[in-house]
Coordinates of C-alpha atoms in Angstrom, one line a residue:
X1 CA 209.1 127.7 -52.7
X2 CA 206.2 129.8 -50.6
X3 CA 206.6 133.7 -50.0
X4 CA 205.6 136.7 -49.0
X5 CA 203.2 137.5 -51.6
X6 CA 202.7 141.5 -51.8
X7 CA 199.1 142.8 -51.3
X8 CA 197.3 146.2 -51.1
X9 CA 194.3 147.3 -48.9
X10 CA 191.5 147.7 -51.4
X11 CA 188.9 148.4 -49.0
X12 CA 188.3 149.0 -45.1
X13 CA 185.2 149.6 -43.3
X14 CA 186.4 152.1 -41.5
X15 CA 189.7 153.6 -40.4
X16 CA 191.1 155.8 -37.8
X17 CA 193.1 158.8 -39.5
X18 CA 196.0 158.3 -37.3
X19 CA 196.1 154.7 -38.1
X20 CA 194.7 154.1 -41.8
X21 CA 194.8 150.9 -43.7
X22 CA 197.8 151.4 -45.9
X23 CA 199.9 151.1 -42.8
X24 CA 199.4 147.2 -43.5
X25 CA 201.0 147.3 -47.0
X26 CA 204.4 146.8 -45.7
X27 CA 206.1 145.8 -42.9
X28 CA 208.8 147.2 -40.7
X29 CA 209.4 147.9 -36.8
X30 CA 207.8 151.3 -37.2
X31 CA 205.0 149.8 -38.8
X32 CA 201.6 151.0 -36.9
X33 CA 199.1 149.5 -38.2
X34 CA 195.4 149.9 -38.7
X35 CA 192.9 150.5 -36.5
X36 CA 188.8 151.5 -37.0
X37 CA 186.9 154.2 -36.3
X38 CA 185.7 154.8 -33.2
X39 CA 182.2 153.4 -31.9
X40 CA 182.4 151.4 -35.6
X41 CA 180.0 149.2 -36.3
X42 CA 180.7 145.5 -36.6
X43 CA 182.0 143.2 -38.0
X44 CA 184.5 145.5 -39.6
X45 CA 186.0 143.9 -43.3
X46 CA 189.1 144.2 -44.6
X47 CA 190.0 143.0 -47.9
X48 CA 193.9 142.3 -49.5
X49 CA 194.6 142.3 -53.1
X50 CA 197.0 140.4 -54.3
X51 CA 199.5 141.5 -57.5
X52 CA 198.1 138.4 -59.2
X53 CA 196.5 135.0 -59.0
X54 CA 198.5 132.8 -56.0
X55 CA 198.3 129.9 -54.2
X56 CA 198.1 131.0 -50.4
X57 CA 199.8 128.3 -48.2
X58 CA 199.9 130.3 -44.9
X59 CA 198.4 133.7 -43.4
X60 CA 199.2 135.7 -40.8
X61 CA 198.0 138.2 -38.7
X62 CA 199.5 140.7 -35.9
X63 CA 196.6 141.9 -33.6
X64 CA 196.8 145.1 -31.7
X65 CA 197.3 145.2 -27.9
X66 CA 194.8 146.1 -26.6
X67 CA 192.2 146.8 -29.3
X68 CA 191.2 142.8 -29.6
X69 CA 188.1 142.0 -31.7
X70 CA 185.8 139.3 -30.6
X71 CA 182.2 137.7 -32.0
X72 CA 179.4 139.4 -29.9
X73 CA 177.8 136.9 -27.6
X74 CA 180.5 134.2 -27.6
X75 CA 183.6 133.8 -25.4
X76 CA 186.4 133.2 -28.0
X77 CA 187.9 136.1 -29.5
X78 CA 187.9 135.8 -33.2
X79 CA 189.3 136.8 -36.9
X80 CA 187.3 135.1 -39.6
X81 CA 188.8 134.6 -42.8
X82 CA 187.8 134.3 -46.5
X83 CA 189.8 133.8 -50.1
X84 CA 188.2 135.5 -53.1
X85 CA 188.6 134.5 -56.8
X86 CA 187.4 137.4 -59.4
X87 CA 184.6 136.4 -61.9
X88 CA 185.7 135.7 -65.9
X89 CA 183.8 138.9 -66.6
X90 CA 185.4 141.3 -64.2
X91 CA 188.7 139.8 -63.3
X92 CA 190.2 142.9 -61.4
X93 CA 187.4 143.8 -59.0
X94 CA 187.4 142.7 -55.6
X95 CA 183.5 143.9 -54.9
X96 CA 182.0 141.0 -58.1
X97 CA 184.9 138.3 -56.7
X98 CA 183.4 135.3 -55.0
X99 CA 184.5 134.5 -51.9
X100 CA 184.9 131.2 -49.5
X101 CA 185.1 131.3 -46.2
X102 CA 188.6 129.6 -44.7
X103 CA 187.9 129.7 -41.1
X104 CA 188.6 132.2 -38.3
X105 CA 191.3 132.1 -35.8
X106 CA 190.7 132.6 -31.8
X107 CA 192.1 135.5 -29.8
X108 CA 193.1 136.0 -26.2
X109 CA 191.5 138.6 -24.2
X110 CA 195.4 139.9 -23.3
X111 CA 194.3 140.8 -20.0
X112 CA 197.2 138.5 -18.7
X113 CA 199.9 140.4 -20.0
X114 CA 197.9 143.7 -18.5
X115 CA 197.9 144.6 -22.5
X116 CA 201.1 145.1 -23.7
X117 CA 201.8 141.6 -25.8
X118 CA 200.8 141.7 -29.0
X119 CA 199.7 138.0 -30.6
X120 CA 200.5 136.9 -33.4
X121 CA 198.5 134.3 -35.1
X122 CA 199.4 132.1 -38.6
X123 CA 196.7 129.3 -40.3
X124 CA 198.6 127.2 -42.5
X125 CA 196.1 126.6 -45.5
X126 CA 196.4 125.3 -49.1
X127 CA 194.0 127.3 -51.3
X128 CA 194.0 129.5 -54.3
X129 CA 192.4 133.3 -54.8
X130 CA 193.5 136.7 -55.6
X131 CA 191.6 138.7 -52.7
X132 CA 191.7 138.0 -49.5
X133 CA 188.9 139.4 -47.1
X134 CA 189.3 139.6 -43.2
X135 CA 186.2 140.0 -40.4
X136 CA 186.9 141.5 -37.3
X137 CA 184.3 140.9 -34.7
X138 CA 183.2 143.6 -31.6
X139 CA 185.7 144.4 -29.6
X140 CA 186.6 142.8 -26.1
X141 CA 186.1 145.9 -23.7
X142 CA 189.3 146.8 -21.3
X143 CA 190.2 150.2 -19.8
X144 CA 192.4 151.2 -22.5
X145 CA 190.1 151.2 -25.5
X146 CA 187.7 153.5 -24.6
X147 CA 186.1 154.2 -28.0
X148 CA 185.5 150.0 -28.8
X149 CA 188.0 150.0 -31.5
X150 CA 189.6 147.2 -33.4
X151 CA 193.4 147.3 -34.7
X152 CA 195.8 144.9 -37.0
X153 CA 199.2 145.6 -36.5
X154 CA 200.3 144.1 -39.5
X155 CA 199.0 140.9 -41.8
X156 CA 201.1 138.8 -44.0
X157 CA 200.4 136.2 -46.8
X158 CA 202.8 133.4 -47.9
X159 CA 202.4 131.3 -51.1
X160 CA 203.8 131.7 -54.6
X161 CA 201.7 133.3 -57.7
X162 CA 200.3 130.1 -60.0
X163 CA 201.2 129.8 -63.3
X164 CA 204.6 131.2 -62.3
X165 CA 208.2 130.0 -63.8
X166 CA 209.7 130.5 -61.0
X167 CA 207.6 128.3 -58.3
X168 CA 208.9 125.1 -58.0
X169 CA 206.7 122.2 -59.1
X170 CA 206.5 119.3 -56.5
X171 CA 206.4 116.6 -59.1
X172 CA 209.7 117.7 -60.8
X173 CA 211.5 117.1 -57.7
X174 CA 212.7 114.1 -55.3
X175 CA 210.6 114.4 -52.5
X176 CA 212.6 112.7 -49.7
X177 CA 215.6 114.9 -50.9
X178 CA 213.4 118.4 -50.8
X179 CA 210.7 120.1 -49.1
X180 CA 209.0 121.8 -51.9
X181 CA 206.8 123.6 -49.6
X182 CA 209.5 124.5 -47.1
X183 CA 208.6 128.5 -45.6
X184 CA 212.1 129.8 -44.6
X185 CA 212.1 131.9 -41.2
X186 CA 213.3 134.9 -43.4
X187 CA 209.2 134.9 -45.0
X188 CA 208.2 135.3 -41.6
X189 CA 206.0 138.2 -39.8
X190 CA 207.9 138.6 -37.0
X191 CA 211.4 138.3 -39.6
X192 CA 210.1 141.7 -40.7
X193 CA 208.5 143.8 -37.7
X194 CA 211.3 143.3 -35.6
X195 CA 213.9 143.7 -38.4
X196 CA 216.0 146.8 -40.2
X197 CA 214.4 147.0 -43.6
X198 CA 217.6 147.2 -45.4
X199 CA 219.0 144.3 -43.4
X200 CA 216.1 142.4 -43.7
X201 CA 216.2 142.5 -47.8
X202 CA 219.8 141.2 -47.6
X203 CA 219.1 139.1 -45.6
X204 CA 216.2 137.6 -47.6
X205 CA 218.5 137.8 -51.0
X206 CA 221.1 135.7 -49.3
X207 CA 218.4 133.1 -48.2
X208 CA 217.3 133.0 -52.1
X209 CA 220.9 132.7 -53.1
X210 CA 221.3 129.5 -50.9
X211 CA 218.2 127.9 -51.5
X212 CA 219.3 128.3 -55.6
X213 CA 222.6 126.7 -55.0
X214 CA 220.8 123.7 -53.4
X215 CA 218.6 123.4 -55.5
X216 CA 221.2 123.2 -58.3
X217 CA 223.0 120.5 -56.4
X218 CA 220.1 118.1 -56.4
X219 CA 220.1 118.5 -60.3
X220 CA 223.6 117.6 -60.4
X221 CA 223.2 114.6 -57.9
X222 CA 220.3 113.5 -59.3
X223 CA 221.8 114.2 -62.9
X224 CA 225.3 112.2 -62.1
X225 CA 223.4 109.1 -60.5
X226 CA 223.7 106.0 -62.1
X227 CA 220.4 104.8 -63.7

C-alpha cells in the first residue's frame, strides 16, 4: 500500500537563513518551510533524496503565500517536476543521476485570497527513481514579496520502496475485493501540517493496524472458499 516515503534535501539553489531547506524534511503545524534568497536567480532547483529506490505514485507540494513562483513570460504559475535514477557506477549521488522530466503543476497568483491561502497541489503519477528534483520559476510580483523570493512550505512523496517485503504485490491479490493502490487520508500533506505530531503517529499506527487485519481477512476468505 503507498506512503509517505521519507526524503532529505540534498541540494538547494539558494536558501534564506531564516527559512533553509531542511525545514522540508518533516512535517508538522510549525513547519516553516523554505524559501530562496533574495533577488535569486531563476529557476531555483531543489532536489529530494529518497532512503532508497521507490515507486513514487503521488507528489505533493505546499506553496508559500505569497512567495508564488511562476515561468518568466507566460501566464500560468508553475512547479516543474523531474524523477532521477542514479547511474550503475555511482548509485548514491544525486549530481551523476539521470533525470526525466514528469511534468509541472500550475499555480494561482493568490491575489484572490489577498495572500493569505496557501495551495496545495498533488500529481498522481506512476514512476520509479530515487531523487526527486523540483524547478521553481520567477516569482509572481505582489506587495508582500519585496525581495522576488520563492517559498515551499512543505513537499511530500507517496509510494512504497521496490523490492520491498512489505509492499503489497497487485497480482497476489483479488482485485475487486482490494485496492492495492489505495492512499489512506492519514499519508496525506495536509494529515500532517495541520496535525499534533504525536497524535498524528498514533494515528497513522492505528491506520496500519486496520489495514493488516483486513488484509488478513481476505486470506482467510479467500483461503475458506470453496474451489
Amino acid at each position: 500500500m503507498p506512503h509517505k516515503l521519507p526524503f532529505r534535501v540534498v541540494h538547494v539553489s539558494s536558501q534564506d537563513e531564516n527559512f533553509p531547506a531542511e525545514e522540508l524534511n518533516r512535517h508538522s503545524p510549525a513547519t516553516r518551510g523554505w524559501v530562496s534568497s533574495r533577488f535569486c536567480p531563476f529557476p531555483q532547483k531543489l532536489v529530494l533524496s529518497l532512503e532508497r529506490h521507490a515507486h513514487l505514485r503521488k507528489i505533493q507540494v505546499l506553496c508559500h503565500q505569497y512567495m508564488i513562483p511562476f515561468l518568466e513570460m507566460i501566464t500560468a504559475t508553475r512547479v516543474e517536476f523531474f524523477v532521477g535514477t542514479p547511474l550503475e557506477c555511482d548509485v548514491n549521488h544525486y549530481r551523476t543521476a539521470r533525470y526525466v522530466r514528469l511534468g509541472y503543476v500550475s499555480l494561482s497568483d493568490n491575489e484572490s485570497t489577498e495572500f493569505k491561502a496557501r495551495e496545495l497541489k498533488s500529481v498522481h503519477l506512476d514512476t520509479c527513481g530515487s531523487y526527486i528534483q523540483l524547478l521553481l520559476h520567477r516569482n509572481y510580483p505582489n506587495r508582500y514579496n519585496m525581495y522576488n523570493q520563492v517559498g515551499i512550505i512543505a513537499v511530500n512523496l507517496i509510494g512504497g520502496f521496490t523490492g520491498d517485503p512489505s509492499e503489497i504485490d497487485p497480482d497476489a491479490f483479488n482485485m475487486n475485493a482490494y485496492r492495492y493502490d489505495f492512499i489512506p487520508p492519514t499519508e496525506d500533506l495536509a494529515f500532517d501540517i495541520y496535525q499534533d505530531p504525536e497524535v498524528a503517529d498514533i494515528i497513522r499506527r492505528l491506520e496500519k493496524l486496520k489495514q493488516t487485519a483486513v488484509l488478513r481477512e481476505f486470506d482467510l476468505v479467500l483461503t475458506s472458499t470453496p474451489t
